[in-house]
Amino acid sequence: SACIRLLDSPKSTLEELCEHIQGPDFPTEAEIVTSRADILETYRTGHGSIRQRARYETEDGAVIITALPYRVSGNKVLEQIAQQMIAKKLPMVEDLRDESDHENPTRLVIVPRSNRINIEELMNHLFATTDLESSYRVNMNMIGINGRPQVKDLRMVIDEWLKFRQVTVRRRLQWRLDKVNARLHILDGLLIAFLNIDEVIAIIRENDKPKPVLMKRFKITDIQAEAILELKLRHLAKLEEMKIRGEQEELAKEREQLEKILGSATRLKTLIRKEIMEDAEKYGDDRRSPIVERSAAQALDESVLISSEPITVVLSAKGWARAAKGHEIDAEKLSYKSGDQFLASAIGRSNQMAVFIDSTGRAYTLPAHKLPSARGQGDPLTSYFTLPSGAHFVSAMMGQLDDLYLLSSNFGYGFVVRMEDMQAKTKSGKAVINVGKEARVLAPVKVRDLKNEQIVAVSSEGHMVVTSLAQLPQMAKGKGNKIINVPGKKLKSGEETIVAATLIKPDEKLIVHSGKQHKIMKPSELEIYAGERGRRGLKLPKGYRNVDALVVEYKAEKEQG
């Protein structure tokens, strides 16, 4: 159709030709999912790529793949999917099998783990990560009429082919016209012989070399004389003369028709158009690969592919980390390397991110499933991250992106930050809390109730203040506001700093650990230490001023600060 369009309208544009040529076709029934604009651009520039995607349908909750891209093996696809399943990167797939037979040449079955699985998302992931979607490079570099290679656009290809076709058809017609003329020439000579058959026979009988005599007597050519001499006796019948005249008439008509076509460019185009249409009718078939506009396939996020199991991330004092299955883990009783000990733990899910914070206020992120098992002693986090000189890890965190944490420094400043704002994409992490050169970060505390919780902060000299968490700003990064006051000289000299900060609700108890002893403080007792943010606070009773840790006791759980 495009060839006929350009033949009839030589000024047709590429876009007009592509009204007929929608795109390439493949021997399989898989879909061509390249956009219309991209196909047009490929035909315009002569290079690009065409994407073909497997076709599937659902049957009793299972995915049935019914057509594969060109040159893609069903076994190879099943192997690629199986490898993801073995690597536990495809938890939503339960079973995989090949049910192809002579009736169904392609029938690959993918069984999801449950009917809650989003089939479209699963297939988009498989299209992006396996050969269920394949790309085919297009490079329209070819030798043209001039004998030289060149990258041609679609219009040039059709235009040159039509020119070549015109030359070919003209040569074919000319070759036939030459044959017709040659045959008519011979028939003219034979007719002369039949009209003078007795004299021809006499010349042949009486002369050793009859050909020149015949040529001279009847004024015929060498070819005609040779044809007469080649006649067999059975062709001398009266009926043969009628056959010659009939053949002459037919050939004369054919010659007239050939000469008309060869003498007219319009007639030649008409013949070419007719032959193209006849060939299309004879050899054409329906499109096999449907062209369908589809959105680009996208692999699922790694966190979605990882099975969601409860885990506990454990961090040691020397910065070694590991992950234990479950939440009922006594991390302090795990084995540690000689000279190392438990520092912090965080509970979450295996498909979440673990966030670690160092003493300089930088946060680092690692997918929790990448941490080694707690059956061993873990890996040093320095093999995953690059820390500033002299920095060490302070704590570990896990949770949802919108979880809130209290971040504070031993200089008494702090603010509330979202978990998402602490997640970093680089090995060097990201600066979250600005502590300066001399201060260090205290262990972060998870916020349970932003409006009602109170901050409990204690200095190394036993000064304690209880103030409202709502007074602190919520920030993505920065220094924060002052929680508890310590004289500047004492801070700079290191004589007094903040040793602990935690969060408590009004009806909860606080356990103050000091050396081998501890003190349980009820809500009524804590009210004595209540004050505005940034105050110096009151001193704890003697014997409890050298605070090691603050522990909040509520219900069956404990929150360490």
Coordinates of C-alpha atoms in Angstrom, one line a residue:
S1 CA 0.0 0.0 0.0
A2 CA 2.8 2.4 0.8
C3 CA 4.6 1.6 -2.5
I4 CA 1.4 2.3 -4.4
R5 CA 0.9 5.5 -2.4
L6 CA 4.4 6.8 -3.3
L7 CA 4.0 5.6 -6.9
D8 CA 0.8 7.6 -7.3
S9 CA 1.9 10.5 -5.2
P10 CA 5.7 11.0 -5.4
K11 CA 5.6 13.9 -3.0
S12 CA 4.1 11.8 -0.2
T13 CA 5.8 12.3 3.2
L14 CA 7.2 9.7 5.6
E15 CA 4.2 10.2 7.9
E16 CA 1.8 9.6 5.1
L17 CA 3.6 6.4 4.1
C18 CA 3.4 5.3 7.7
E19 CA -0.3 5.5 7.6
H20 CA 0.1 2.2 5.6
I21 CA 3.2 0.8 7.3
Q22 CA 2.3 0.8 11.0
G23 CA 5.5 -1.0 12.0
P24 CA 7.5 -4.2 11.4
D25 CA 6.1 -7.6 11.9
F26 CA 7.6 -10.7 13.5
P27 CA 6.8 -14.4 13.0
T28 CA 5.4 -14.7 16.6
E29 CA 2.1 -13.3 18.1
A30 CA 3.9 -11.4 20.9
E31 CA 3.0 -7.7 21.0
I32 CA 5.1 -4.9 19.6
V33 CA 5.1 -2.3 22.4
T34 CA 7.3 0.4 21.0
S35 CA 5.4 3.6 20.9
R36 CA 4.1 5.0 17.6
A37 CA 6.4 8.0 18.0
D38 CA 9.5 5.8 18.5
I39 CA 8.6 3.7 15.4
L40 CA 8.2 6.8 13.3
E41 CA 11.6 8.1 14.6
T42 CA 13.2 4.8 13.7
Y43 CA 11.8 5.0 10.1
R44 CA 12.8 8.6 9.9
T45 CA 16.5 8.1 11.0
G46 CA 17.1 4.6 9.8
H47 CA 18.2 3.3 13.2
G48 CA 16.6 2.6 16.6
S49 CA 15.0 -0.4 18.3
I50 CA 11.8 -2.3 18.4
R51 CA 10.5 -3.9 21.6
Q52 CA 8.4 -7.0 21.6
R53 CA 6.6 -8.3 24.7
A54 CA 5.1 -11.7 25.5
R55 CA 1.3 -12.0 25.6
Y56 CA -0.4 -13.5 28.6
E57 CA -3.8 -14.2 30.0
T58 CA -5.1 -15.3 33.5
E59 CA -6.7 -18.6 34.2
D60 CA -7.9 -19.7 37.7
G61 CA -5.6 -17.1 39.2
A62 CA -2.5 -18.3 37.3
V63 CA -0.7 -16.4 34.5
I64 CA -0.6 -18.2 31.2
I65 CA 2.0 -16.9 28.7
T66 CA 0.7 -17.7 25.2
A67 CA 3.2 -16.0 22.9
L68 CA 6.9 -15.2 23.3
P69 CA 9.0 -12.6 21.5
Y70 CA 10.8 -13.6 18.3
R71 CA 13.8 -16.0 18.9
V72 CA 13.1 -16.2 22.6
S73 CA 13.2 -19.7 24.1
G74 CA 10.5 -20.8 26.6
N75 CA 13.2 -22.8 28.5
K76 CA 15.4 -19.7 28.8
V77 CA 12.5 -17.6 30.2
L78 CA 11.6 -20.3 32.8
E79 CA 15.3 -20.5 33.8
Q80 CA 15.5 -16.7 34.3
I81 CA 12.4 -16.7 36.5
A82 CA 13.6 -19.7 38.4
Q83 CA 16.9 -18.0 39.2
Q84 CA 15.0 -15.1 40.7
M85 CA 13.0 -17.5 42.8
I86 CA 16.1 -19.3 44.0
A87 CA 17.7 -15.9 44.9
K88 CA 14.5 -15.1 46.9
K89 CA 13.9 -12.1 44.7
L90 CA 10.5 -13.3 43.6
P91 CA 8.6 -14.1 46.7
M92 CA 5.2 -13.5 45.1
V93 CA 5.6 -16.5 42.8
E94 CA 4.8 -20.0 44.1
D95 CA 5.2 -22.3 41.1
L96 CA 6.4 -22.4 37.6
R97 CA 5.8 -24.9 34.8
D98 CA 5.8 -25.5 31.1
E99 CA 2.6 -27.0 29.6
S100 CA 3.5 -26.4 26.0
D101 CA 2.4 -29.2 23.5
H102 CA 1.5 -29.6 19.9
E103 CA -1.9 -28.0 20.4
N104 CA -0.5 -25.1 22.5
P105 CA 3.1 -24.4 21.2
T106 CA 3.6 -21.8 23.9
R107 CA 2.0 -22.3 27.3
L108 CA 4.1 -21.2 30.3
V109 CA 2.3 -21.2 33.6
I110 CA 3.3 -18.8 36.5
V111 CA 1.4 -19.4 39.7
P112 CA 1.3 -16.4 42.2
R113 CA 1.6 -17.1 45.9
S114 CA -1.9 -15.7 46.6
N115 CA -4.8 -14.0 44.9
R116 CA -3.8 -10.7 46.5
I117 CA -0.7 -10.5 44.2
N118 CA -1.0 -7.7 41.6
I119 CA -0.6 -9.6 38.4
E120 CA 0.1 -6.5 36.3
E121 CA 2.9 -5.4 38.6
L122 CA 4.4 -8.9 38.7
M123 CA 4.4 -9.2 34.9
N124 CA 5.8 -5.7 34.5
H125 CA 8.7 -6.8 36.7
L126 CA 9.2 -10.0 34.6
F127 CA 9.1 -8.0 31.4
A128 CA 11.9 -5.7 32.8
T129 CA 14.1 -8.5 34.1
T130 CA 13.7 -11.4 31.7
D131 CA 13.5 -12.1 28.0
L132 CA 9.7 -11.9 28.1
E133 CA 10.3 -8.5 26.7
S134 CA 13.1 -8.3 24.0
S135 CA 14.5 -5.4 22.1
Y136 CA 15.6 -5.7 18.4
R137 CA 18.1 -3.3 17.0
V138 CA 17.1 -1.6 13.7
N139 CA 19.9 -0.4 11.4
M140 CA 18.7 0.4 7.9
N141 CA 22.2 0.5 6.4
M142 CA 22.0 -0.9 2.9
I143 CA 23.5 -0.8 -0.6
G144 CA 21.4 1.5 -2.8
I145 CA 21.0 1.9 -6.5
N146 CA 24.3 3.7 -6.7
G147 CA 26.1 0.6 -5.3
R148 CA 27.2 2.4 -2.1
P149 CA 26.1 1.6 1.5
Q150 CA 24.1 4.3 3.3
V151 CA 21.7 4.5 6.3
K152 CA 18.4 5.2 4.6
D153 CA 15.0 6.3 6.0
L154 CA 11.9 4.4 5.0
R155 CA 10.8 6.8 2.3
M156 CA 14.2 6.5 0.6
V157 CA 14.0 2.7 0.7
I158 CA 10.6 2.6 -0.9
D159 CA 11.5 5.3 -3.4
E160 CA 14.7 3.5 -4.5
W161 CA 12.9 0.2 -4.7
L162 CA 10.2 1.7 -7.0
K163 CA 12.9 3.1 -9.2
F164 CA 14.7 -0.2 -9.3
R165 CA 11.3 -1.9 -10.0
Q166 CA 10.6 0.4 -13.0
V167 CA 14.0 -0.5 -14.5
T168 CA 13.4 -4.2 -13.9
V169 CA 9.9 -4.2 -15.4
R170 CA 11.1 -2.1 -18.4
R171 CA 14.0 -4.6 -19.0
R172 CA 11.6 -7.5 -18.7
L173 CA 9.2 -5.9 -21.2
Q174 CA 12.0 -5.0 -23.6
W175 CA 13.4 -8.5 -23.4
R176 CA 9.9 -9.9 -24.3
L177 CA 9.5 -7.4 -27.1
D178 CA 12.8 -8.5 -28.6
K179 CA 11.7 -12.1 -28.4
V180 CA 8.3 -11.2 -30.1
N181 CA 10.1 -9.3 -32.9
A182 CA 12.5 -12.1 -33.4
R183 CA 9.7 -14.7 -33.7
L184 CA 7.7 -12.4 -36.0
H185 CA 10.7 -12.1 -38.2
I186 CA 11.0 -15.9 -38.5
L187 CA 7.3 -16.3 -39.1
D188 CA 7.5 -13.8 -42.0
G189 CA 10.2 -16.0 -43.6
L190 CA 8.2 -19.2 -43.0
L191 CA 5.1 -17.7 -44.5
I192 CA 7.1 -16.8 -47.7
A193 CA 8.3 -20.5 -47.8
F194 CA 4.8 -21.8 -47.5
L195 CA 3.5 -19.5 -50.3
N196 CA 6.3 -20.7 -52.5
I197 CA 6.7 -24.3 -51.2
D198 CA 7.3 -26.1 -54.5
E199 CA 10.1 -23.6 -55.6
V200 CA 11.7 -23.8 -52.1
I201 CA 11.8 -27.6 -52.3
A202 CA 13.3 -27.5 -55.8
I203 CA 16.0 -25.1 -54.7
I204 CA 16.9 -27.3 -51.8
R205 CA 17.0 -30.4 -54.0
E206 CA 19.0 -28.8 -56.8
N207 CA 21.7 -26.9 -54.8
D208 CA 24.4 -28.2 -52.5
K209 CA 24.3 -24.9 -50.6
P210 CA 20.7 -23.8 -50.8
K211 CA 20.8 -21.0 -48.1
P212 CA 22.3 -18.2 -50.2
V213 CA 20.1 -19.1 -53.1
L214 CA 17.0 -18.9 -50.9
M215 CA 18.2 -15.6 -49.5
K216 CA 18.7 -14.1 -52.9
R217 CA 15.6 -15.5 -54.5
F218 CA 13.1 -14.5 -51.8
K219 CA 15.1 -11.6 -50.4
I220 CA 15.1 -13.1 -46.9
T221 CA 17.7 -12.9 -44.1
D222 CA 20.1 -15.6 -42.9
I223 CA 18.0 -16.3 -39.8
Q224 CA 14.9 -16.7 -42.0
A225 CA 16.7 -19.0 -44.5
E226 CA 18.0 -21.1 -41.6
A227 CA 14.5 -21.4 -40.1
I228 CA 13.2 -22.6 -43.5
L229 CA 15.9 -25.2 -43.9
E230 CA 15.2 -26.5 -40.3
L231 CA 11.5 -27.2 -41.3
K232 CA 10.5 -30.9 -40.9
L233 CA 8.4 -32.5 -43.7
R234 CA 5.4 -32.9 -41.3
H235 CA 5.2 -29.1 -41.0
L236 CA 4.6 -28.6 -44.8
A237 CA 0.9 -29.4 -44.4
K238 CA -1.6 -26.7 -45.5
L239 CA -2.8 -26.4 -41.9
E240 CA 0.6 -25.1 -40.8
E241 CA 0.1 -21.9 -42.8
M242 CA -3.0 -21.1 -40.8
K243 CA -1.1 -21.7 -37.6
I244 CA 1.6 -19.3 -38.7
R245 CA -0.9 -16.6 -39.5
G246 CA -2.7 -17.1 -36.2
E247 CA 0.6 -16.8 -34.3
Q248 CA 1.5 -13.7 -36.2
E249 CA -1.7 -12.0 -35.2
E250 CA -1.3 -12.8 -31.5
L251 CA 2.3 -11.7 -31.5
A252 CA 1.5 -8.5 -33.4
K253 CA -1.1 -7.7 -30.7
E254 CA 1.4 -8.4 -27.9
R255 CA 4.1 -6.3 -29.7
E256 CA 1.6 -3.4 -30.0
Q257 CA 0.8 -3.7 -26.2
L258 CA 4.5 -3.9 -25.2
E259 CA 5.4 -0.9 -27.3
K260 CA 2.5 1.1 -25.8
I261 CA 3.7 0.4 -22.2
L262 CA 7.4 1.0 -23.0
G263 CA 6.5 4.2 -24.7
S264 CA 4.4 5.6 -21.8
A265 CA 5.6 6.2 -18.2
T266 CA 2.0 6.3 -17.0
R267 CA 1.2 2.9 -18.5
L268 CA 4.4 1.5 -17.0
K269 CA 3.4 2.8 -13.5
T270 CA -0.1 1.3 -14.0
L271 CA 1.4 -2.1 -14.8
I272 CA 3.7 -1.9 -11.8
R273 CA 0.8 -1.0 -9.5
K274 CA -1.3 -3.9 -10.8
E275 CA 1.6 -6.4 -10.3
I276 CA 2.2 -5.1 -6.7
M277 CA -1.5 -5.5 -5.9
E278 CA -1.6 -9.0 -7.4
D279 CA 1.5 -10.1 -5.4
A280 CA -0.1 -8.6 -2.2
E281 CA -3.2 -10.7 -2.9
K282 CA -1.2 -13.8 -3.6
Y283 CA 1.5 -13.7 -1.0
G284 CA 0.1 -11.3 1.7
D285 CA -1.1 -12.5 5.1
D286 CA -2.5 -11.0 8.3
R287 CA -0.2 -9.2 10.8
R288 CA 1.0 -11.6 13.4
S289 CA 2.6 -9.3 16.0
P290 CA -0.1 -6.7 17.1
I291 CA 1.2 -3.2 17.7
V292 CA -0.1 -2.1 21.1
E293 CA 0.7 1.0 23.1
R294 CA 2.0 -0.1 26.5
S295 CA 3.8 1.7 29.3
A296 CA 7.4 0.9 29.8
A297 CA 8.1 -2.2 31.9
Q298 CA 9.6 -1.5 35.3
A299 CA 11.3 -3.8 37.7
L300 CA 9.7 -3.8 41.2
D301 CA 11.6 -2.1 44.0
E302 CA 14.0 -4.4 45.8
S303 CA 12.2 -3.9 49.0
V304 CA 8.9 -5.2 47.5
L305 CA 10.7 -8.3 46.2
I306 CA 12.3 -9.2 49.5
S307 CA 10.0 -11.3 51.7
S308 CA 8.8 -9.3 54.7
E309 CA 9.9 -11.2 57.9
P310 CA 10.4 -9.8 61.4
I311 CA 14.1 -9.2 62.2
T312 CA 16.3 -7.6 64.7
V313 CA 19.4 -5.7 63.6
V314 CA 22.2 -5.8 66.1
L315 CA 25.1 -3.3 66.3
S316 CA 28.2 -3.9 68.4
A317 CA 30.4 -1.3 70.1
K318 CA 33.1 -1.7 67.4
G319 CA 30.6 -1.2 64.5
W320 CA 29.9 -4.8 63.5
A321 CA 26.3 -5.5 62.4
R322 CA 24.1 -8.5 61.8
A323 CA 20.4 -9.4 61.5
A324 CA 18.6 -12.0 63.6
K325 CA 15.2 -13.5 62.6
G326 CA 12.3 -12.5 64.9
H327 CA 11.8 -9.7 67.5
E328 CA 12.2 -11.8 70.6
I329 CA 16.0 -11.6 70.5
D330 CA 18.2 -11.0 73.6
A331 CA 20.9 -9.1 71.7
E332 CA 23.1 -8.7 74.7
K333 CA 23.5 -12.5 75.0
L334 CA 24.8 -13.0 71.5
S335 CA 28.4 -13.8 71.0
Y336 CA 30.8 -11.0 70.2
K337 CA 34.4 -10.8 69.1
S338 CA 37.0 -10.5 71.8
G339 CA 37.0 -7.0 73.2
D340 CA 33.7 -6.1 71.6
Q341 CA 30.2 -6.0 73.1
F342 CA 26.5 -5.1 72.4
L343 CA 25.8 -1.5 71.6
A344 CA 22.3 -1.2 70.1
S345 CA 19.5 -3.1 68.4
A346 CA 16.5 -2.2 66.2
I347 CA 13.5 -4.2 65.3
G348 CA 11.8 -4.1 61.9
R349 CA 11.1 -6.2 58.7
S350 CA 13.5 -7.8 56.3
N351 CA 12.3 -5.7 53.4
Q352 CA 13.0 -2.4 55.3
M353 CA 16.1 -0.2 55.4
A354 CA 18.4 -0.2 58.4
V355 CA 19.7 3.3 59.3
F356 CA 23.0 3.7 61.3
I357 CA 24.1 7.0 62.8
D358 CA 27.7 7.9 63.7
S359 CA 29.2 10.1 66.4
T360 CA 29.6 13.0 64.0
G361 CA 25.8 13.1 63.1
R362 CA 26.0 11.4 59.7
A363 CA 23.4 8.7 58.8
Y364 CA 24.0 5.7 56.7
T365 CA 21.5 3.3 55.0
L366 CA 21.6 -0.3 54.1
P367 CA 18.9 -2.8 53.1
A368 CA 18.4 -5.0 56.1
H369 CA 18.3 -8.2 54.1
K370 CA 21.9 -7.6 53.0
L371 CA 23.2 -7.9 56.6
P372 CA 24.7 -11.3 57.5
S373 CA 22.9 -13.7 59.7
A374 CA 23.2 -13.4 63.5
R375 CA 24.4 -17.0 63.6
G376 CA 27.8 -15.4 62.9
Q377 CA 29.3 -12.3 64.4
G378 CA 28.3 -10.0 61.5
D379 CA 30.3 -7.7 59.2
P380 CA 32.0 -4.5 60.0
L381 CA 29.9 -1.6 58.7
T382 CA 33.1 0.1 57.4
S383 CA 32.9 -2.6 54.6
Y384 CA 29.7 -0.9 53.5
F385 CA 30.2 2.7 54.4
T386 CA 33.0 5.4 54.5
L387 CA 33.1 7.2 57.9
P388 CA 34.8 10.5 58.6
S389 CA 38.2 10.2 60.4
G390 CA 37.8 9.3 64.1
A391 CA 34.0 8.7 63.9
H392 CA 32.3 5.6 65.3
F393 CA 28.8 4.2 65.1
V394 CA 26.4 5.3 67.9
S395 CA 23.1 3.4 67.1
A396 CA 20.8 1.6 64.7
M397 CA 17.3 2.4 63.6
M398 CA 14.5 0.7 61.6
G399 CA 10.9 1.5 60.8
Q400 CA 8.5 3.1 58.4
L401 CA 9.5 6.2 56.3
D402 CA 7.2 8.5 58.4
D403 CA 8.5 7.2 61.8
L404 CA 9.8 10.1 64.0
Y405 CA 13.0 10.1 66.1
L406 CA 14.5 12.4 68.7
L407 CA 18.0 13.3 67.6
S408 CA 20.2 15.0 70.2
S409 CA 23.9 15.8 71.0
N410 CA 25.9 15.6 74.2
F411 CA 25.9 19.5 74.1
G412 CA 22.2 19.5 74.9
Y413 CA 20.7 20.4 71.5
G414 CA 18.2 18.3 69.5
F415 CA 15.2 18.1 67.2
V416 CA 12.7 15.6 65.8
V417 CA 13.4 14.0 62.4
R418 CA 11.6 11.6 60.0
M419 CA 13.1 8.2 59.2
E420 CA 13.0 9.1 55.5
D421 CA 15.1 12.2 56.0
M422 CA 17.9 10.1 57.6
Q423 CA 18.1 7.6 54.7
A424 CA 21.2 8.2 52.5
K425 CA 22.0 6.9 49.0
T426 CA 25.8 7.1 49.2
K427 CA 28.5 5.2 51.0
S428 CA 29.6 8.4 52.8
G429 CA 26.1 8.8 54.2
K430 CA 24.4 12.2 54.8
A431 CA 24.8 14.9 57.5
V432 CA 21.6 14.9 59.7
I433 CA 22.5 16.5 63.0
N434 CA 25.1 19.2 63.2
V435 CA 27.1 18.6 66.4
G436 CA 30.3 20.6 65.6
K437 CA 33.8 19.4 66.1
E438 CA 33.8 18.8 69.9
A439 CA 30.3 17.3 70.5
R440 CA 29.0 13.9 69.7
V441 CA 25.6 12.3 68.9
L442 CA 23.5 10.6 71.6
A443 CA 21.5 7.4 70.8
P444 CA 18.3 8.4 68.8
V445 CA 15.0 7.7 70.5
K446 CA 11.9 6.7 68.6
V447 CA 8.9 9.1 69.1
R448 CA 5.7 7.3 70.1
D449 CA 3.4 10.3 70.8
L450 CA 4.7 13.6 69.4
K451 CA 2.1 15.7 71.4
N452 CA 2.2 14.0 74.8
E453 CA 5.7 12.7 75.2
Q454 CA 8.3 14.5 77.4
I455 CA 12.1 14.6 77.0
V456 CA 14.2 13.5 79.9
A457 CA 17.8 14.8 79.7
V458 CA 20.6 14.2 82.2
S459 CA 24.1 15.8 82.4
S460 CA 27.3 14.1 83.6
E461 CA 27.0 16.1 86.9
G462 CA 23.5 14.8 87.6
H463 CA 21.4 17.7 86.4
M464 CA 18.1 16.5 85.0
V465 CA 15.3 18.3 83.2
V466 CA 11.9 17.0 82.0
T467 CA 10.4 19.1 79.2
S468 CA 7.8 18.8 76.5
L469 CA 8.8 17.2 73.2
A470 CA 6.4 19.5 71.4
Q471 CA 8.8 22.4 72.1
L472 CA 11.4 20.9 69.8
P473 CA 11.2 21.6 66.0
Q474 CA 10.7 18.9 63.4
M475 CA 13.6 19.2 60.9
A476 CA 15.3 17.3 58.1
K477 CA 18.7 18.3 59.3
G478 CA 20.4 20.9 61.4
K479 CA 21.6 21.6 65.0
G480 CA 18.2 21.8 66.7
N481 CA 17.2 23.7 69.8
K482 CA 18.6 23.6 73.3
I483 CA 17.0 20.9 75.5
I484 CA 19.0 21.3 78.7
N485 CA 21.5 24.0 79.7
V486 CA 25.1 23.4 80.6
P487 CA 27.5 26.3 81.2
G488 CA 29.6 26.9 78.1
K489 CA 32.9 26.7 79.8
K490 CA 32.1 23.3 81.2
L491 CA 30.9 22.1 77.8
K492 CA 34.1 23.2 76.0
S493 CA 36.4 21.8 78.6
G494 CA 34.5 18.5 78.7
E495 CA 33.9 18.9 82.4
E496 CA 30.2 18.4 82.0
T497 CA 28.1 17.1 79.0
I498 CA 24.8 15.5 78.4
V499 CA 25.0 11.7 79.0
A500 CA 21.5 10.5 78.2
A501 CA 18.2 11.7 76.7
T502 CA 15.0 9.7 76.4
L503 CA 11.3 10.1 75.9
I504 CA 8.6 9.3 78.4
K505 CA 4.8 9.5 78.7
P506 CA 3.1 11.2 81.7
D507 CA 1.9 7.8 83.2
E508 CA 5.2 5.9 82.8
K509 CA 8.1 5.2 85.2
L510 CA 11.7 6.1 84.7
I511 CA 14.6 3.9 85.8
V512 CA 17.8 5.8 86.4
H513 CA 20.9 3.5 86.3
S514 CA 24.0 4.6 88.2
G515 CA 26.8 2.1 88.5
K516 CA 25.5 -1.1 90.2
Q517 CA 22.4 0.6 91.6
H518 CA 19.2 2.1 90.0
K519 CA 16.4 4.3 91.1
I520 CA 12.7 3.9 89.9
M521 CA 11.1 7.3 89.6
K522 CA 7.3 7.5 89.4
P523 CA 5.4 10.2 87.5
S524 CA 4.8 12.3 90.6
E525 CA 8.6 12.3 91.4
L526 CA 9.4 13.3 87.8
E527 CA 7.2 16.4 88.1
I528 CA 9.8 18.0 90.4
Y529 CA 12.2 18.1 87.4
A530 CA 9.7 19.5 85.0
G531 CA 10.8 22.8 83.4
E532 CA 10.9 24.8 80.2
R533 CA 13.2 23.8 77.4
G534 CA 16.8 25.0 77.8
R535 CA 16.8 25.2 81.6
R536 CA 19.6 23.9 83.8
G537 CA 17.3 21.5 85.7
L538 CA 17.7 20.0 89.2
K539 CA 20.3 17.7 90.5
L540 CA 19.4 14.0 91.1
P541 CA 19.7 12.6 94.6
K542 CA 23.2 11.8 95.8
G543 CA 24.3 8.4 94.7
Y544 CA 22.4 8.7 91.4
R545 CA 24.2 11.6 89.8
N546 CA 26.7 9.6 87.8
V547 CA 24.1 8.3 85.3
D548 CA 24.9 5.4 83.0
A549 CA 21.5 5.0 81.4
L550 CA 17.8 6.0 81.4
V551 CA 15.3 3.3 80.9
V552 CA 11.5 3.9 80.4
E553 CA 9.3 1.2 81.7
Y554 CA 5.9 0.8 80.1
K555 CA 3.6 -2.2 79.9
A556 CA 5.6 -5.3 78.7
E557 CA 8.2 -3.4 76.7
K558 CA 11.2 -1.3 77.4
E559 CA 12.6 1.7 75.6
Q560 CA 16.2 2.4 76.3
G561 CA 17.6 6.0 76.0

